[in-house]
């Protein structure tokens, strides 16, 4: 295996592991809330058995909380499923809006941990490119992590899908130019290997505070 | 009187339901949904145990644990973790956590650990008081 492919493979496994770990943590949180609410229902029943009256509205509140967490967990699992299926086809035509949307939901927790708001801005209509879907997601995930590492808490990172002539772009916006300069080694070896594997270029625009990934194979 | 507990987690729904269940078991529960809020509470209140989530936005559980212990070494901290790995547990214990519990936690197990924390804190406070008294007696030459 060539060094480039080894790097892509390692990077892919790291990203898969990191993302599924984050998702499993989110699921655990939802399950913990469901478990405690189920326990609370048990507490209410015990109280009733001992002759203590319980307002039916309290049962309704607990049922509502359980339903909310099940909806949340279902959403998390749907995203995990979309993520898992991103490895189905080595190369295929994808809508960049969908990829950016998936990147956004998969990265919400990472951004929240750094107290940074994450905003995904799709391009109007669809913007199709033919590429390696999982490797592109991996590349964008790495870019997003680097952006988050070089932003302060309380800021907003926007991920915008855009057309640039006949090319398609993903623009990471509202970055701090000084902080970006400190990310001097970007793209590193792994990012360069991923850029090559998905047929993309990247550039840092310090003046505008942007990191731009450009895909030409539309 | 029930145990005085500070419950720290960024999941507000978790705080609400845990607080209700612990209160029903006779504990006096205060909640904080961030490390910053928890540290303010630690300054102002005397707690028998602090139940602290390991993963929180901003300052995480380990950093918060260090800050709590720096403010008051007698405070007993039980860490709540999504994945109770041995590695994390050892790290937490080294930094002074009394124990750790994996989420979703069993409330009976957690209650037991809280009771142990309260007992341990009482011993530590008694030792501190004895030490202070000895120092005063020595200083005054009585």
mmCIF file of C-alpha atoms in Angstrom:
data_model
loop_
_atom_site.group_PDB
_atom_site.id
_atom_site.type_symbol
_atom_site.label_atom_id
_atom_site.label_comp_id
_atom_site.label_asym_id
_atom_site.label_seq_id
_atom_site.Cartn_x
_atom_site.Cartn_y
_atom_site.Cartn_z
ATOM 1 C CA UNK A 1 0.000 0.000 0.000
ATOM 2 C CA UNK A 2 1.371 3.450 -0.874
ATOM 3 C CA UNK A 3 2.172 5.859 1.993
ATOM 4 C CA UNK A 4 -0.664 8.125 0.776
ATOM 5 C CA UNK A 5 -3.242 5.339 0.946
ATOM 6 C CA UNK A 6 -1.970 4.246 4.373
ATOM 7 C CA UNK A 7 -2.463 7.783 5.649
ATOM 8 C CA UNK A 8 -5.968 7.941 4.164
ATOM 9 C CA UNK A 9 -6.798 4.589 5.783
ATOM 10 C CA UNK A 10 -5.480 5.627 9.182
ATOM 11 C CA UNK A 11 -7.220 8.970 8.998
ATOM 12 C CA UNK A 12 -10.471 7.263 7.977
ATOM 13 C CA UNK A 13 -10.382 4.867 10.913
ATOM 14 C CA UNK A 14 -9.539 7.671 13.344
ATOM 15 C CA UNK A 15 -12.443 9.777 12.083
ATOM 16 C CA UNK A 16 -14.832 6.821 12.204
ATOM 17 C CA UNK A 17 -13.804 6.011 15.767
ATOM 18 C CA UNK A 18 -13.970 9.601 16.975
ATOM 19 C CA UNK A 19 -17.371 10.205 15.395
ATOM 20 C CA UNK A 20 -18.970 6.998 16.671
ATOM 21 C CA UNK A 21 -17.546 7.648 20.165
ATOM 22 C CA UNK A 22 -19.166 11.084 20.169
ATOM 23 C CA UNK A 23 -22.478 9.623 18.924
ATOM 24 C CA UNK A 24 -22.440 6.876 21.552
ATOM 25 C CA UNK A 25 -21.892 9.498 24.247
ATOM 26 C CA UNK A 26 -24.925 11.450 23.009
ATOM 27 C CA UNK A 27 -26.994 8.264 23.025
ATOM 28 C CA UNK A 28 -25.873 7.473 26.561
ATOM 29 C CA UNK A 29 -27.073 10.895 27.675
ATOM 30 C CA UNK A 30 -30.499 10.339 26.117
ATOM 31 C CA UNK A 31 -30.704 6.842 27.666
ATOM 32 C CA UNK A 32 -29.705 8.193 31.081
ATOM 33 C CA UNK A 33 -32.582 10.687 30.988
ATOM 34 C CA UNK A 34 -35.048 7.996 29.839
ATOM 35 C CA UNK A 35 -33.824 5.657 32.599
ATOM 36 C CA UNK A 36 -34.223 8.292 35.316
ATOM 37 C CA UNK A 37 -37.700 9.239 34.101
ATOM 38 C CA UNK A 38 -38.715 5.566 34.102
ATOM 39 C CA UNK A 39 -37.314 5.398 37.632
ATOM 40 C CA UNK A 40 -39.332 8.462 38.583
ATOM 41 C CA UNK A 41 -42.511 6.761 37.332
ATOM 42 C CA UNK A 42 -41.595 3.850 39.606
ATOM 43 C CA UNK A 43 -41.121 6.295 42.505
ATOM 44 C CA UNK A 44 -44.603 7.774 41.847
ATOM 45 C CA UNK A 45 -46.175 4.294 41.850
ATOM 46 C CA UNK A 46 -44.475 3.442 45.143
ATOM 47 C CA UNK A 47 -45.774 6.686 46.634
ATOM 48 C CA UNK A 48 -49.295 5.892 45.411
ATOM 49 C CA UNK A 49 -49.075 2.402 46.892
ATOM 50 C CA UNK A 50 -48.281 4.060 50.201
ATOM 51 C CA UNK A 51 -51.423 6.191 49.845
ATOM 52 C CA UNK A 52 -49.803 9.441 48.665
ATOM 53 C CA UNK A 53 -51.854 11.166 45.973
ATOM 54 C CA UNK A 54 -49.900 12.033 42.808
ATOM 55 C CA UNK A 55 -51.186 14.693 40.421
ATOM 56 C CA UNK A 56 -51.786 13.032 36.984
ATOM 57 C CA UNK A 57 -50.081 16.057 35.395
ATOM 58 C CA UNK A 58 -46.789 14.766 36.829
ATOM 59 C CA UNK A 59 -47.174 11.517 34.875
ATOM 60 C CA UNK A 60 -47.904 13.542 31.763
ATOM 61 C CA UNK A 61 -44.731 15.601 32.266
ATOM 62 C CA UNK A 62 -42.594 12.469 32.678
ATOM 63 C CA UNK A 63 -44.180 10.812 29.611
ATOM 64 C CA UNK A 64 -43.432 13.977 27.612
ATOM 65 C CA UNK A 65 -39.792 13.958 28.713
ATOM 66 C CA UNK A 66 -39.405 10.291 27.732
ATOM 67 C CA UNK A 67 -40.967 10.989 24.339
ATOM 68 C CA UNK A 68 -38.612 13.953 23.775
ATOM 69 C CA UNK A 69 -35.557 11.832 24.543
ATOM 70 C CA UNK A 70 -36.748 8.993 22.307
ATOM 71 C CA UNK A 71 -37.159 11.502 19.464
ATOM 72 C CA UNK A 72 -33.659 12.795 20.204
ATOM 73 C CA UNK A 73 -32.155 9.281 20.292
ATOM 74 C CA UNK A 74 -33.966 8.356 17.075
ATOM 75 C CA UNK A 75 -32.447 11.402 15.352
ATOM 76 C CA UNK A 76 -28.974 10.453 16.617
ATOM 77 C CA UNK A 77 -29.365 6.895 15.305
ATOM 78 C CA UNK A 78 -30.617 8.154 11.915
ATOM 79 C CA UNK A 79 -27.479 10.289 11.627
ATOM 80 C CA UNK A 80 -25.306 7.342 12.667
ATOM 81 C CA UNK A 81 -26.986 5.272 9.960
ATOM 82 C CA UNK A 82 -26.345 7.945 7.300
ATOM 83 C CA UNK A 83 -22.739 8.134 8.467
ATOM 84 C CA UNK A 84 -22.301 4.342 8.342
ATOM 85 C CA UNK A 85 -23.726 4.211 4.798
ATOM 86 C CA UNK A 86 -21.268 6.862 3.608
ATOM 87 C CA UNK A 87 -18.757 4.007 3.077
ATOM 88 C CA UNK A 88 -21.118 2.001 0.827
ATOM 89 C CA UNK A 89 -19.816 3.352 -2.476
ATOM 90 C CA UNK A 90 -16.119 4.129 -2.936
ATOM 91 C CA UNK A 91 -17.029 6.796 -5.511
ATOM 92 C CA UNK A 92 -20.419 8.236 -6.384
ATOM 93 C CA UNK A 93 -22.306 11.407 -7.240
ATOM 94 C CA UNK A 94 -23.345 13.217 -4.064
ATOM 95 C CA UNK A 95 -25.178 16.407 -3.205
ATOM 96 C CA UNK A 96 -22.745 18.620 -1.281
ATOM 97 C CA UNK A 97 -25.651 20.175 0.652
ATOM 98 C CA UNK A 98 -26.440 16.739 2.101
ATOM 99 C CA UNK A 99 -22.790 16.071 2.946
ATOM 100 C CA UNK A 100 -22.449 19.457 4.664
ATOM 101 C CA UNK A 101 -25.699 18.826 6.548
ATOM 102 C CA UNK A 102 -24.436 15.442 7.779
ATOM 103 C CA UNK A 103 -21.092 16.987 8.731
ATOM 104 C CA UNK A 104 -22.993 19.612 10.729
ATOM 105 C CA UNK A 105 -25.069 17.153 12.766
ATOM 106 C CA UNK A 106 -22.092 14.838 13.349
ATOM 107 C CA UNK A 107 -19.966 17.737 14.571
ATOM 108 C CA UNK A 108 -22.512 19.540 16.779
ATOM 109 C CA UNK A 109 -21.235 17.910 19.950
ATOM 110 C CA UNK A 110 -17.576 18.649 19.173
ATOM 111 C CA UNK A 111 -18.494 22.310 18.591
ATOM 112 C CA UNK A 112 -20.684 22.466 21.701
ATOM 113 C CA UNK A 113 -17.822 21.074 23.829
ATOM 114 C CA UNK A 114 -15.785 24.071 22.689
ATOM 115 C CA UNK A 115 -18.780 26.382 23.263
ATOM 116 C CA UNK A 116 -18.844 27.286 19.564
ATOM 117 C CA UNK A 117 -22.081 27.508 17.547
ATOM 118 C CA UNK A 118 -22.092 25.629 14.254
ATOM 119 C CA UNK A 119 -24.129 26.802 11.291
ATOM 120 C CA UNK A 120 -24.500 25.012 7.939
ATOM 121 C CA UNK A 121 -25.532 27.170 4.990
ATOM 122 C CA UNK A 122 -26.595 25.119 1.935
ATOM 123 C CA UNK A 123 -26.348 26.254 -1.661
ATOM 124 C CA UNK A 124 -29.734 26.874 -3.253
ATOM 125 C CA UNK A 125 -30.902 23.765 -5.132
ATOM 126 C CA UNK A 126 -28.487 20.856 -5.353
ATOM 127 C CA UNK A 127 -24.763 20.925 -5.984
ATOM 128 C CA UNK A 128 -23.582 17.547 -7.185
ATOM 129 C CA UNK A 129 -20.009 16.285 -7.269
ATOM 130 C CA UNK A 130 -18.618 12.854 -8.027
ATOM 131 C CA UNK A 131 -16.167 11.840 -5.341
ATOM 132 C CA UNK A 132 -15.405 9.401 -2.530
ATOM 133 C CA UNK A 133 -18.235 10.253 -0.070
ATOM 134 C CA UNK A 134 -16.664 8.924 3.112
ATOM 135 C CA UNK A 135 -13.226 10.359 2.390
ATOM 136 C CA UNK A 136 -14.770 13.747 1.645
ATOM 137 C CA UNK A 137 -16.675 13.649 4.937
ATOM 138 C CA UNK A 138 -13.426 12.660 6.657
ATOM 139 C CA UNK A 139 -11.564 15.568 5.031
ATOM 140 C CA UNK A 140 -14.305 18.057 5.945
ATOM 141 C CA UNK A 141 -14.419 16.671 9.488
ATOM 142 C CA UNK A 142 -10.687 17.246 9.883
ATOM 143 C CA UNK A 143 -11.000 20.786 8.488
ATOM 144 C CA UNK A 144 -13.856 21.519 10.867
ATOM 145 C CA UNK A 145 -11.867 20.229 13.851
ATOM 146 C CA UNK A 146 -8.907 22.404 12.902
ATOM 147 C CA UNK A 147 -11.204 25.444 12.596
ATOM 148 C CA UNK A 148 -12.748 24.719 16.010
ATOM 149 C CA UNK A 149 -9.303 24.362 17.568
ATOM 150 C CA UNK A 150 -8.384 27.826 16.322
ATOM 151 C CA UNK A 151 -11.545 29.658 17.366
ATOM 152 C CA UNK A 152 -12.462 31.048 20.756
ATOM 153 C CA UNK A 153 -15.500 30.065 22.817
ATOM 154 C CA UNK A 154 -18.703 31.981 22.124
ATOM 155 C CA UNK A 155 -18.101 32.292 18.361
ATOM 156 C CA UNK A 156 -20.006 30.868 15.399
ATOM 157 C CA UNK A 157 -18.400 28.697 12.725
ATOM 158 C CA UNK A 158 -20.340 28.602 9.490
ATOM 159 C CA UNK A 159 -19.942 25.860 6.900
ATOM 160 C CA UNK A 160 -21.201 27.161 3.589
ATOM 161 C CA UNK A 161 -21.769 25.235 0.363
ATOM 162 C CA UNK A 162 -21.094 27.431 -2.669
ATOM 163 C CA UNK A 163 -20.488 27.456 -6.421
ATOM 164 C CA UNK A 164 -17.259 28.986 -7.685
ATOM 165 C CA UNK A 165 -17.448 29.126 -11.489
ATOM 166 C CA UNK A 166 -17.830 25.522 -12.589
ATOM 167 C CA UNK A 167 -16.435 24.242 -9.301
ATOM 168 C CA UNK A 168 -18.089 23.387 -6.010
ATOM 169 C CA UNK A 169 -16.798 24.661 -2.672
ATOM 170 C CA UNK A 170 -17.206 24.127 1.022
ATOM 171 C CA UNK A 171 -16.280 27.316 2.855
ATOM 172 C CA UNK A 172 -15.492 27.356 6.574
ATOM 173 C CA UNK A 173 -16.274 30.936 7.464
ATOM 174 C CA UNK A 174 -15.811 33.519 10.207
ATOM 175 C CA UNK A 175 -12.456 32.216 11.363
ATOM 176 C CA UNK A 176 -9.970 34.339 13.219
ATOM 177 C CA UNK A 177 -7.198 35.317 10.774
ATOM 178 C CA UNK A 178 -4.529 35.417 13.512
ATOM 179 C CA UNK A 179 -5.633 32.049 14.840
ATOM 180 C CA UNK A 180 -5.596 30.629 11.329
ATOM 181 C CA UNK A 181 -2.028 31.771 10.892
ATOM 182 C CA UNK A 182 -1.110 29.650 13.910
ATOM 183 C CA UNK A 183 -2.469 26.610 12.051
ATOM 184 C CA UNK A 184 0.592 27.052 9.831
ATOM 185 C CA UNK A 185 1.138 23.391 9.040
ATOM 186 C CA UNK A 186 -2.288 22.988 7.425
ATOM 187 C CA UNK A 187 -2.798 20.970 5.283
ATOM 188 C CA UNK A 188 -0.691 18.329 7.000
ATOM 189 C CA UNK A 189 0.258 14.964 5.520
ATOM 190 C CA UNK A 190 -3.095 13.308 6.238
ATOM 191 C CA UNK A 191 -5.145 16.230 4.909
ATOM 192 C CA UNK A 192 -2.988 16.378 1.763
ATOM 193 C CA UNK A 193 -3.532 12.650 1.190
ATOM 194 C CA UNK A 194 -7.301 13.098 1.652
ATOM 195 C CA UNK A 195 -7.384 16.130 -0.671
ATOM 196 C CA UNK A 196 -5.664 14.075 -3.322
ATOM 197 C CA UNK A 197 -7.972 11.074 -2.768
ATOM 198 C CA UNK A 198 -11.159 13.138 -3.215
ATOM 199 C CA UNK A 199 -9.751 15.336 -5.999
ATOM 200 C CA UNK A 200 -9.963 18.587 -4.061
ATOM 201 C CA UNK A 201 -7.828 21.649 -3.390
ATOM 202 C CA UNK A 202 -7.745 23.774 -0.291
ATOM 203 C CA UNK A 203 -6.739 27.319 0.499
ATOM 204 C CA UNK A 204 -6.627 29.468 3.586
ATOM 205 C CA UNK A 205 -7.824 33.043 3.132
ATOM 206 C CA UNK A 206 -6.444 34.853 6.152
ATOM 207 C CA UNK A 207 -7.938 38.227 5.199
ATOM 208 C CA UNK A 208 -11.461 36.871 4.945
ATOM 209 C CA UNK A 209 -10.989 34.344 7.761
ATOM 210 C CA UNK A 210 -11.899 31.425 5.524
ATOM 211 C CA UNK A 211 -10.788 27.898 4.810
ATOM 212 C CA UNK A 212 -12.005 26.826 1.367
ATOM 213 C CA UNK A 213 -12.170 23.312 -0.055
ATOM 214 C CA UNK A 214 -12.741 23.235 -3.800
ATOM 215 C CA UNK A 215 -13.950 20.213 -5.768
ATOM 216 C CA UNK A 216 -13.698 20.292 -9.522
ATOM 217 C CA UNK A 217 -15.239 16.960 -10.558
ATOM 218 C CA UNK A 218 -18.836 18.159 -11.019
ATOM 219 C CA UNK B 1 -31.043 15.904 57.979
ATOM 220 C CA UNK B 2 -30.455 14.636 54.410
ATOM 221 C CA UNK B 3 -27.212 14.789 52.492
ATOM 222 C CA UNK B 4 -26.474 18.105 50.810
ATOM 223 C CA UNK B 5 -25.672 17.405 47.174
ATOM 224 C CA UNK B 6 -24.463 19.512 44.279
ATOM 225 C CA UNK B 7 -25.433 17.872 40.981
ATOM 226 C CA UNK B 8 -23.496 19.126 37.936
ATOM 227 C CA UNK B 9 -24.414 18.190 34.352
ATOM 228 C CA UNK B 10 -24.972 20.144 31.133
ATOM 229 C CA UNK B 11 -28.092 18.067 30.340
ATOM 230 C CA UNK B 12 -30.873 20.128 31.936
ATOM 231 C CA UNK B 13 -33.487 17.339 31.627
ATOM 232 C CA UNK B 14 -31.109 15.008 33.455
ATOM 233 C CA UNK B 15 -30.667 17.552 36.261
ATOM 234 C CA UNK B 16 -34.442 18.006 36.599
ATOM 235 C CA UNK B 17 -35.306 14.316 36.922
ATOM 236 C CA UNK B 18 -32.287 13.331 39.058
ATOM 237 C CA UNK B 19 -32.921 16.238 41.368
ATOM 238 C CA UNK B 20 -36.581 15.198 41.811
ATOM 239 C CA UNK B 21 -35.636 11.569 42.528
ATOM 240 C CA UNK B 22 -32.844 12.436 44.948
ATOM 241 C CA UNK B 23 -35.027 14.970 46.754
ATOM 242 C CA UNK B 24 -37.716 12.265 47.133
ATOM 243 C CA UNK B 25 -35.020 10.199 48.896
ATOM 244 C CA UNK B 26 -34.481 12.941 51.446
ATOM 245 C CA UNK B 27 -31.444 14.615 49.910
ATOM 246 C CA UNK B 28 -31.085 18.363 49.619
ATOM 247 C CA UNK B 29 -30.126 18.918 45.984
ATOM 248 C CA UNK B 30 -28.709 21.978 44.240
ATOM 249 C CA UNK B 31 -28.068 21.804 40.487
ATOM 250 C CA UNK B 32 -25.560 23.494 38.176
ATOM 251 C CA UNK B 33 -25.511 23.103 34.383
ATOM 252 C CA UNK B 34 -21.951 24.325 33.851
ATOM 253 C CA UNK B 35 -18.572 24.093 35.515
ATOM 254 C CA UNK B 36 -18.556 27.838 36.133
ATOM 255 C CA UNK B 37 -21.896 27.684 37.953
ATOM 256 C CA UNK B 38 -20.682 24.672 39.952
ATOM 257 C CA UNK B 39 -17.561 26.503 41.089
ATOM 258 C CA UNK B 40 -19.673 29.470 42.231
ATOM 259 C CA UNK B 41 -21.867 27.061 44.191
ATOM 260 C CA UNK B 42 -18.816 25.436 45.780
ATOM 261 C CA UNK B 43 -17.704 28.882 47.013
ATOM 262 C CA UNK B 44 -21.061 29.638 48.592
ATOM 263 C CA UNK B 45 -22.391 26.299 49.839
ATOM 264 C CA UNK B 46 -21.223 23.449 52.048
ATOM 265 C CA UNK B 47 -21.870 20.152 50.263
ATOM 266 C CA UNK B 48 -21.551 16.580 51.483
ATOM 267 C CA UNK B 49 -20.975 15.368 47.933
ATOM 268 C CA UNK B 50 -20.698 16.722 44.415
ATOM 269 C CA UNK B 51 -21.947 14.535 41.568
ATOM 270 C CA UNK B 52 -20.127 15.786 38.492
ATOM 271 C CA UNK B 53 -20.485 14.898 34.811
ATOM 272 C CA UNK B 54 -17.140 14.127 33.201
ATOM 273 C CA UNK B 55 -17.965 15.578 29.765
ATOM 274 C CA UNK B 56 -19.217 19.150 29.741
ATOM 275 C CA UNK B 57 -18.832 22.072 27.351
ATOM 276 C CA UNK B 58 -16.041 24.492 28.177
ATOM 277 C CA UNK B 59 -14.325 23.245 31.311
ATOM 278 C CA UNK B 60 -14.678 19.446 31.420
ATOM 279 C CA UNK B 61 -15.209 17.278 34.496
ATOM 280 C CA UNK B 62 -11.523 16.595 35.182
ATOM 281 C CA UNK B 63 -10.631 20.308 35.055
ATOM 282 C CA UNK B 64 -13.653 21.102 37.240
ATOM 283 C CA UNK B 65 -12.607 18.392 39.708
ATOM 284 C CA UNK B 66 -9.133 19.953 39.969
ATOM 285 C CA UNK B 67 -10.657 23.416 40.536
ATOM 286 C CA UNK B 68 -13.066 22.102 43.207
ATOM 287 C CA UNK B 69 -10.280 20.283 45.055
ATOM 288 C CA UNK B 70 -8.084 23.402 44.906
ATOM 289 C CA UNK B 71 -10.876 25.393 46.584
ATOM 290 C CA UNK B 72 -11.762 22.796 49.201
ATOM 291 C CA UNK B 73 -9.852 19.506 49.483
ATOM 292 C CA UNK B 74 -12.440 17.991 51.848
ATOM 293 C CA UNK B 75 -15.189 18.111 49.208
ATOM 294 C CA UNK B 76 -16.122 14.649 47.983
ATOM 295 C CA UNK B 77 -16.629 14.355 44.228
ATOM 296 C CA UNK B 78 -18.330 11.456 42.443
ATOM 297 C CA UNK B 79 -17.795 11.550 38.684
ATOM 298 C CA UNK B 80 -20.547 10.559 36.264
ATOM 299 C CA UNK B 81 -19.196 9.256 32.997
ATOM 300 C CA UNK B 82 -20.679 8.078 29.728
ATOM 301 C CA UNK B 83 -18.033 5.379 29.464
ATOM 302 C CA UNK B 84 -16.443 4.322 32.732
ATOM 303 C CA UNK B 85 -13.034 3.309 31.451
ATOM 304 C CA UNK B 86 -10.434 2.150 33.928
ATOM 305 C CA UNK B 87 -8.054 4.747 32.524
ATOM 306 C CA UNK B 88 -10.440 7.650 33.217
ATOM 307 C CA UNK B 89 -11.299 6.229 36.617
ATOM 308 C CA UNK B 90 -7.643 6.023 37.641
ATOM 309 C CA UNK B 91 -7.051 9.570 36.392
ATOM 310 C CA UNK B 92 -10.058 10.835 38.361
ATOM 311 C CA UNK B 93 -9.020 9.010 41.548
ATOM 312 C CA UNK B 94 -5.473 10.359 41.271
ATOM 313 C CA UNK B 95 -6.925 13.855 41.093
ATOM 314 C CA UNK B 96 -8.934 13.265 44.238
ATOM 315 C CA UNK B 97 -12.343 12.019 43.059
ATOM 316 C CA UNK B 98 -13.958 9.750 45.632
ATOM 317 C CA UNK B 99 -15.543 7.449 43.065
ATOM 318 C CA UNK B 100 -17.065 7.295 39.614
ATOM 319 C CA UNK B 101 -20.327 5.945 38.209
ATOM 320 C CA UNK B 102 -21.205 5.050 34.625
ATOM 321 C CA UNK B 103 -24.242 6.649 32.999
ATOM 322 C CA UNK B 104 -27.080 5.603 32.993
ATOM 323 C CA UNK B 105 -26.444 5.433 36.728
ATOM 324 C CA UNK B 106 -28.271 3.165 39.148
ATOM 325 C CA UNK B 107 -29.717 5.570 41.705
ATOM 326 C CA UNK B 108 -29.364 3.026 44.529
ATOM 327 C CA UNK B 109 -25.659 2.621 43.742
ATOM 328 C CA UNK B 110 -25.231 6.385 43.509
ATOM 329 C CA UNK B 111 -27.070 6.891 46.817
ATOM 330 C CA UNK B 112 -24.725 4.409 48.513
ATOM 331 C CA UNK B 113 -21.705 6.257 47.171
ATOM 332 C CA UNK B 114 -23.184 9.580 48.346
ATOM 333 C CA UNK B 115 -23.617 8.186 51.866
ATOM 334 C CA UNK B 116 -19.993 7.014 51.838
ATOM 335 C CA UNK B 117 -18.929 10.455 50.595
ATOM 336 C CA UNK B 118 -20.803 12.151 53.425
ATOM 337 C CA UNK B 119 -19.163 9.866 56.009
ATOM 338 C CA UNK B 120 -15.721 10.420 54.515
ATOM 339 C CA UNK B 121 -16.199 14.181 54.496
ATOM 340 C CA UNK B 122 -17.223 14.140 58.162
ATOM 341 C CA UNK B 123 -14.018 12.261 59.052
ATOM 342 C CA UNK B 124 -11.885 14.708 57.046
ATOM 343 C CA UNK B 125 -13.575 17.758 58.603
ATOM 344 C CA UNK B 126 -13.165 16.251 62.102
ATOM 345 C CA UNK B 127 -9.459 15.653 61.408
ATOM 346 C CA UNK B 128 -9.061 19.208 60.136
ATOM 347 C CA UNK B 129 -10.795 20.621 63.220
ATOM 348 C CA UNK B 130 -8.603 18.528 65.528
ATOM 349 C CA UNK B 131 -5.508 19.740 63.704
ATOM 350 C CA UNK B 132 -6.629 23.356 64.029
ATOM 351 C CA UNK B 133 -7.298 22.937 67.760
ATOM 352 C CA UNK B 134 -3.848 21.373 68.255
ATOM 353 C CA UNK B 135 -2.236 24.283 66.406
ATOM 354 C CA UNK B 136 -4.094 26.825 68.571
ATOM 355 C CA UNK B 137 -3.179 25.010 71.773
ATOM 356 C CA UNK B 138 0.481 24.830 70.740
ATOM 357 C CA UNK B 139 0.562 28.482 69.683
ATOM 358 C CA UNK B 140 -0.990 29.671 72.943
ATOM 359 C CA UNK B 141 1.196 27.369 75.026
ATOM 360 C CA UNK B 142 -1.776 26.050 77.071
#
